[in-house]
C-alpha atoms as an extended CHARMM CRD file, in Angstrom:
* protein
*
       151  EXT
         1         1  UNK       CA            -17.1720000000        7.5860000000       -3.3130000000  PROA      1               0.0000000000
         2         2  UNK       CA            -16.7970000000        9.3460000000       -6.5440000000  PROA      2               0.0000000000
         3         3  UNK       CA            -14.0070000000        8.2680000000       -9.3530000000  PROA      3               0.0000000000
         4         4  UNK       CA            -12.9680000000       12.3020000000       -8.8740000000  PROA      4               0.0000000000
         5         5  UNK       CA            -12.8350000000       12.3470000000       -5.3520000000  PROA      5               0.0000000000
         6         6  UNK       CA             -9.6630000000       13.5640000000       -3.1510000000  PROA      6               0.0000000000
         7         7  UNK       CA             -9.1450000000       10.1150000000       -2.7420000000  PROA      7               0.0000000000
         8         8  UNK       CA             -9.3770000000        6.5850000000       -4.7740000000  PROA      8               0.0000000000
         9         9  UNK       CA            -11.8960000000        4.8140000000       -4.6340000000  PROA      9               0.0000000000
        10        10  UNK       CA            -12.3860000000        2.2060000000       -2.1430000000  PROA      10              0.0000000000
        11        11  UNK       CA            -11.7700000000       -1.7000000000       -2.8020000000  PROA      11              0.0000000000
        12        12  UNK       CA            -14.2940000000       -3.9110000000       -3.5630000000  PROA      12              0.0000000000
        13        13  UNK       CA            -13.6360000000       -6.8150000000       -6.7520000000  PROA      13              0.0000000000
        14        14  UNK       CA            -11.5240000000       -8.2580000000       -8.8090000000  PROA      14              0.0000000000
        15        15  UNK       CA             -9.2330000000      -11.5620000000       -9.3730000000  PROA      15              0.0000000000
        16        16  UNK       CA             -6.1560000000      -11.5330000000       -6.3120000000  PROA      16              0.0000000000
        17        17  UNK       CA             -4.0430000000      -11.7960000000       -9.4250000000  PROA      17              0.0000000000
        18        18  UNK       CA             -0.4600000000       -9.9980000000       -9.6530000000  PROA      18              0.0000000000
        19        19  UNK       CA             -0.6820000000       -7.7390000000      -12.9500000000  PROA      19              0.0000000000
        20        20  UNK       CA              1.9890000000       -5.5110000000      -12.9090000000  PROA      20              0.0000000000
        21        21  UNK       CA              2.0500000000       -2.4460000000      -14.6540000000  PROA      21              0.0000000000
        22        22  UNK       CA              4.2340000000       -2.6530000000      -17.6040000000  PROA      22              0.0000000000
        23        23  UNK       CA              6.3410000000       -0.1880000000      -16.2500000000  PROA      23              0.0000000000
        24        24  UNK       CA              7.5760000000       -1.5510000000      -13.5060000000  PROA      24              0.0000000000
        25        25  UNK       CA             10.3180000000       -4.2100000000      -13.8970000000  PROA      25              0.0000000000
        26        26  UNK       CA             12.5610000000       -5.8910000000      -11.4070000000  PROA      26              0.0000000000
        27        27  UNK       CA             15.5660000000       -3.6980000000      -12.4550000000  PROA      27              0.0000000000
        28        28  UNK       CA             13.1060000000       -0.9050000000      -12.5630000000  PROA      28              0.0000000000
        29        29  UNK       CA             13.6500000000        2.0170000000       -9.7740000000  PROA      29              0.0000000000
        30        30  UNK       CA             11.7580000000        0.3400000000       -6.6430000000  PROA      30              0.0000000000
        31        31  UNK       CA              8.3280000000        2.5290000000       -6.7360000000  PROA      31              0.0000000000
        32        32  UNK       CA              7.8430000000        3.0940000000       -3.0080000000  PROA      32              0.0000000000
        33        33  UNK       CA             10.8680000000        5.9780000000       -3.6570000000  PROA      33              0.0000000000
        34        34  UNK       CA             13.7480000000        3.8400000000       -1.8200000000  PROA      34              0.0000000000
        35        35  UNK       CA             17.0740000000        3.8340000000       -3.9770000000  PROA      35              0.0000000000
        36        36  UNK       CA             16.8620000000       -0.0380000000       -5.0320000000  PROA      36              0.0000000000
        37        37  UNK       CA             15.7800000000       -1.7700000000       -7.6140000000  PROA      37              0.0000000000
        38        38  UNK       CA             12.3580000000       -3.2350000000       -7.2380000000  PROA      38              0.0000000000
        39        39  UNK       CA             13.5220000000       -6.8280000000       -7.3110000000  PROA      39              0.0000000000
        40        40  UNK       CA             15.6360000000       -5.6570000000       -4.5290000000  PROA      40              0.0000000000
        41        41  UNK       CA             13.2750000000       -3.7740000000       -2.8650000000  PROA      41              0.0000000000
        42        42  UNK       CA              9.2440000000       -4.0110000000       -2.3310000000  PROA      42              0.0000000000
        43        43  UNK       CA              9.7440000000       -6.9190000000       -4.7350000000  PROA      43              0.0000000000
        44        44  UNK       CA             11.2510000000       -9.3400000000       -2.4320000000  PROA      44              0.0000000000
        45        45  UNK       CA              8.3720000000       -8.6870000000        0.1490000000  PROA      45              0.0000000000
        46        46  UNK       CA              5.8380000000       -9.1200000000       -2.7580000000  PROA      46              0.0000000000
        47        47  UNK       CA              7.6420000000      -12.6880000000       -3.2410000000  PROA      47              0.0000000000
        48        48  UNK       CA              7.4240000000      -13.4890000000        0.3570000000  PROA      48              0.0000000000
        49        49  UNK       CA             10.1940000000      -11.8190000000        2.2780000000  PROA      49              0.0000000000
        50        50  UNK       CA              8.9850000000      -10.3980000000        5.7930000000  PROA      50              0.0000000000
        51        51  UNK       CA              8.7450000000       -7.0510000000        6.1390000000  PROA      51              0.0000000000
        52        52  UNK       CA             10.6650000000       -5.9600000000        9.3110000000  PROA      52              0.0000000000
        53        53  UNK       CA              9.5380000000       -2.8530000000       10.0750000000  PROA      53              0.0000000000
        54        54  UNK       CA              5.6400000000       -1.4660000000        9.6670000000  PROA      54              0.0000000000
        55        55  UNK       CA              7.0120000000        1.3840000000        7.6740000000  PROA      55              0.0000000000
        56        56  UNK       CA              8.5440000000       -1.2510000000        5.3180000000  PROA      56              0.0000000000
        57        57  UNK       CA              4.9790000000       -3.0620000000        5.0930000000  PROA      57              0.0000000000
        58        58  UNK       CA              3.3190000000        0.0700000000        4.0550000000  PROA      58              0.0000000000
        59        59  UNK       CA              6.0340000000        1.1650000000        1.0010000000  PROA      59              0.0000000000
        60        60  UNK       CA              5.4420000000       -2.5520000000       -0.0130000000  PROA      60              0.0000000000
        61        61  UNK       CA              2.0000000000       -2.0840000000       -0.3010000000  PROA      61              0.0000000000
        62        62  UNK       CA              2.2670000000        1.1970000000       -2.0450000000  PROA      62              0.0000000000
        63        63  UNK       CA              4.1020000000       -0.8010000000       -4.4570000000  PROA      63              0.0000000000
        64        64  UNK       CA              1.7610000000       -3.2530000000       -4.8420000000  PROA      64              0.0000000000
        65        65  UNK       CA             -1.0600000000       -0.8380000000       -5.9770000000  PROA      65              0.0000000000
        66        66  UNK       CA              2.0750000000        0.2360000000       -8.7300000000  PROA      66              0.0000000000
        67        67  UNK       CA              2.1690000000       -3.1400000000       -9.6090000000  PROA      67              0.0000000000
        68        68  UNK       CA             -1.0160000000       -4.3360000000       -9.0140000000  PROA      68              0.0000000000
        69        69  UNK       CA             -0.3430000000       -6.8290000000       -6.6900000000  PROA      69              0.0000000000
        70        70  UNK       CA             -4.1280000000       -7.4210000000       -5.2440000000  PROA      70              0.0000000000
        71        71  UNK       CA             -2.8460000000      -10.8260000000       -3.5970000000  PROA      71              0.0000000000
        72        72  UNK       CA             -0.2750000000       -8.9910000000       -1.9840000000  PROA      72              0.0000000000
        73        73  UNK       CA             -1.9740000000       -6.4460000000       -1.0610000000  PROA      73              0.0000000000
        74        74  UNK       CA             -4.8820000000       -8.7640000000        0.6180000000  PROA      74              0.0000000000
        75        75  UNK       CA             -2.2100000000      -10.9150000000        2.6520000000  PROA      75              0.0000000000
        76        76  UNK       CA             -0.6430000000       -7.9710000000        3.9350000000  PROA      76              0.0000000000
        77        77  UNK       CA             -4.1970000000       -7.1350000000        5.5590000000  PROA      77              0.0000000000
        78        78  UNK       CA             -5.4530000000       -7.9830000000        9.0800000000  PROA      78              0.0000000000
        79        79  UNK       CA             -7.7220000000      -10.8800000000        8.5200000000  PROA      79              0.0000000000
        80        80  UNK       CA            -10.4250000000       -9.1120000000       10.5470000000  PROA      80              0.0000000000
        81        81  UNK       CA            -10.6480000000       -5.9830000000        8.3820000000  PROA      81              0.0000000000
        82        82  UNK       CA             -9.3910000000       -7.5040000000        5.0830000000  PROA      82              0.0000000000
        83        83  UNK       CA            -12.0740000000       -7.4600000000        1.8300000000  PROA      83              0.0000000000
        84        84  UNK       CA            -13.1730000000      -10.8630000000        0.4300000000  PROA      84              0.0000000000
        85        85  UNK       CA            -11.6350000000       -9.5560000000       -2.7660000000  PROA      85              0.0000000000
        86        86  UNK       CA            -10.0260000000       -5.9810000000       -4.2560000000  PROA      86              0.0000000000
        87        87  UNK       CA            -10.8340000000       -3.7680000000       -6.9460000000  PROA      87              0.0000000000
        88        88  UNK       CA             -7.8490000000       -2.0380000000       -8.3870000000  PROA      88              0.0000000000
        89        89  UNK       CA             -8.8750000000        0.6900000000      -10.6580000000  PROA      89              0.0000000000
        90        90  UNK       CA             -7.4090000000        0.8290000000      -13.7500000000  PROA      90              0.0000000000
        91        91  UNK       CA             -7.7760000000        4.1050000000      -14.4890000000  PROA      91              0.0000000000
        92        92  UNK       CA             -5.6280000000        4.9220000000      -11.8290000000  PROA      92              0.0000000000
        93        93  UNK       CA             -1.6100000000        5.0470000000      -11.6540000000  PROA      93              0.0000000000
        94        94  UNK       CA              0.1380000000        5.8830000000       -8.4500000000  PROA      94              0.0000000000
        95        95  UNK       CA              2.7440000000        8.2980000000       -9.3200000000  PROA      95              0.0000000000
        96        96  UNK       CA              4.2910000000        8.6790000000       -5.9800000000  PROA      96              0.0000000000
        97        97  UNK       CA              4.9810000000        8.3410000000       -2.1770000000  PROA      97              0.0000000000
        98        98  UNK       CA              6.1050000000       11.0570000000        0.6510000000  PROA      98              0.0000000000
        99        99  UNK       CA              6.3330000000        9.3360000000        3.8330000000  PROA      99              0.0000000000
       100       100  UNK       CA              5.3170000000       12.1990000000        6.5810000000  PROA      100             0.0000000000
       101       101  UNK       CA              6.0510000000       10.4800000000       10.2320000000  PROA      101             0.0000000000
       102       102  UNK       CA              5.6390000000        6.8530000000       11.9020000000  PROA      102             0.0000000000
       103       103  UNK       CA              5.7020000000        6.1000000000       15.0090000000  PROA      103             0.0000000000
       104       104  UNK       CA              6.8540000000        2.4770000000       16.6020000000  PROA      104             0.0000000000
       105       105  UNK       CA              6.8290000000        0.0370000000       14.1930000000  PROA      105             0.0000000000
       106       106  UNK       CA             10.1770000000       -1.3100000000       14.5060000000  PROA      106             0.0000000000
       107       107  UNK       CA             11.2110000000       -5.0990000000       14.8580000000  PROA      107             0.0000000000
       108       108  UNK       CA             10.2000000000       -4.1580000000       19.1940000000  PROA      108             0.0000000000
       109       109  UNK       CA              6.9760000000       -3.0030000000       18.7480000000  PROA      109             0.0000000000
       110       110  UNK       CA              4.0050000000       -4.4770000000       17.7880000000  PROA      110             0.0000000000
       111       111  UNK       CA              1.9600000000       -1.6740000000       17.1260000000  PROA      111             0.0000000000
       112       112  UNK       CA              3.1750000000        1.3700000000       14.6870000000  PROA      112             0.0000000000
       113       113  UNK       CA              1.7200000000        3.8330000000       12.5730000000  PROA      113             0.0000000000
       114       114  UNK       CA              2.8450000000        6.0470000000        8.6400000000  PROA      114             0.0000000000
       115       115  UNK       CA              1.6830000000        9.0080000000        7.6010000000  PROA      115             0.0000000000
       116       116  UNK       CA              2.0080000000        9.5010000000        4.4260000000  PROA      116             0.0000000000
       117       117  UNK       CA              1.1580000000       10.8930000000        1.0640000000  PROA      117             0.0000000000
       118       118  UNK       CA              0.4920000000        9.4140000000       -2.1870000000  PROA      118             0.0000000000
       119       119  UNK       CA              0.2570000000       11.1750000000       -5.3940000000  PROA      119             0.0000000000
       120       120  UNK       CA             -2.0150000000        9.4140000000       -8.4720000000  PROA      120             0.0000000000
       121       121  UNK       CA             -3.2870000000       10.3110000000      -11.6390000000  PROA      121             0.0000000000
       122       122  UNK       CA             -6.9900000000        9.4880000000      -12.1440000000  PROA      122             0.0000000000
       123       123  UNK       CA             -7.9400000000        8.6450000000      -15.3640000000  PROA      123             0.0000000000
       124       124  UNK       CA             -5.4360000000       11.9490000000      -16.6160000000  PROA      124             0.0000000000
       125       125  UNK       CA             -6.4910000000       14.2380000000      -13.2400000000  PROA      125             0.0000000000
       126       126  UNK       CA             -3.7250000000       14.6400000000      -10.6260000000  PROA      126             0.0000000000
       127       127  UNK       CA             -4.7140000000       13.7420000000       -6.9630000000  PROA      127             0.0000000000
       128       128  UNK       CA             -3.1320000000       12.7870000000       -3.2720000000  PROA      128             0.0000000000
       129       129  UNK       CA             -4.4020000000       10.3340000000       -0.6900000000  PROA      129             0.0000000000
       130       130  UNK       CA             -3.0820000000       11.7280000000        2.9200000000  PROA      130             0.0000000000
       131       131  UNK       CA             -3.5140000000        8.6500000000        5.6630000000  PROA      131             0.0000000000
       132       132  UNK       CA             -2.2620000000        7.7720000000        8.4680000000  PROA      132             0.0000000000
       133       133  UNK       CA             -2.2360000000        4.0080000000        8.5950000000  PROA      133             0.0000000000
       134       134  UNK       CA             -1.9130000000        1.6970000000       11.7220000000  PROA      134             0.0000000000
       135       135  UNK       CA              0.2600000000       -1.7980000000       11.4250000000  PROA      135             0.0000000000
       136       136  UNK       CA             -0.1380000000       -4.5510000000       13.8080000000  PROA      136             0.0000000000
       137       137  UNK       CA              1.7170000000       -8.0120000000       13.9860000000  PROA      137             0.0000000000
       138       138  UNK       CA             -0.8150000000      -10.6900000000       13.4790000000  PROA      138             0.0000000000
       139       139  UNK       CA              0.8710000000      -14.1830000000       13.9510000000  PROA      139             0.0000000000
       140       140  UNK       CA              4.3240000000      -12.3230000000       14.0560000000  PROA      140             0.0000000000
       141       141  UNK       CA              4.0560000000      -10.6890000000       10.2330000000  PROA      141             0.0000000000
       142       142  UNK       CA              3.8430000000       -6.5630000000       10.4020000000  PROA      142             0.0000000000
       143       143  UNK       CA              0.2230000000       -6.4200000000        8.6260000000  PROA      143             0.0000000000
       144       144  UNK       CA             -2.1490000000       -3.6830000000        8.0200000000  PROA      144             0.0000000000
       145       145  UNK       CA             -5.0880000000       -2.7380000000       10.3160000000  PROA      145             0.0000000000
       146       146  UNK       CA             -7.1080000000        0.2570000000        9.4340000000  PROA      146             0.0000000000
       147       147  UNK       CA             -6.6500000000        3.8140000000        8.1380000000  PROA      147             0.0000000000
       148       148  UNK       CA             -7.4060000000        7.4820000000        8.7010000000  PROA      148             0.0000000000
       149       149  UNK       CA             -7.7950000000        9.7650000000        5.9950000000  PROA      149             0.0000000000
       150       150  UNK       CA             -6.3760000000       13.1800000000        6.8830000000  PROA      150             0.0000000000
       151       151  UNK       CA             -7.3050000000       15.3260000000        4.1240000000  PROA      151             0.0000000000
């Protein structure tokens, strides 16, 4: 995939290291667009906390490309589809996130599914990633299982 494609590039490499971006700061506006500080918000999942719903999971994983949160992001991720290791570009910043539908998801299901859409700027140029992403529970955690892009 090209670095000017409608969409990010794909993971590959890099250290599961937590390097957030110096913007972002635990009394910082949460980044996944919920009124809460990030410390209160995505933040405690990044340090651990469950996520109880699938919709929850994904906005915490939105946040972790904000923050840079590769470990996160890669324990968050079905162990059958997860990378060895993840390549967040630097080039890009994640600007923000409109959350379009989900279905199930909930602390009863153990399936669900978000649409949604995130805004980025690549290296300066403005583009959106539209997917609809499926959540499972693997060993009773709401993880992530696959994607379709729908743009």
């Amino acid at each position: 995939m090209s670095r000017r494609s409608s969409r990010p590039r794909r993971p590959s490499a890099t250290s599961p290291r937590a390097v957030p971006a110096p913007e972002v700061t635990a009394a910082s506006p949460c980044p996944c667009g919920r009124p809460a500080p990030y410390a209160e918000c995505c933040g405690r999942l990044h340090a651990g906390a469950p996520a109880p719903t699938c919709e929850a999971l994904m906005r915490s994983r939105y946040a972790a490309f904000v923050v840079r949160d590769a470990a996160y992001l890669l324990r968050t991720w079905h162990p059958d589809h997860r990378p060895d290791v993840l390549d967040l570009d630097p080039g890009l910043r994640w600007q923000g996130l409109e959350i379009l539908g989900t279905t199930d998801g909930s602390a009863f299901h153990t399936t669900g599914t978000v649409t949604f859409r995130a805004h980025y700027l690549d290296d300066g140029t403005p583009g959106s990633l539209h997917e609809k992403s499926r959540f499972v529970r693997h060993e009773g955690a709401w993880v992530y299982e696959s994607a379709v892009f729908t743009d």
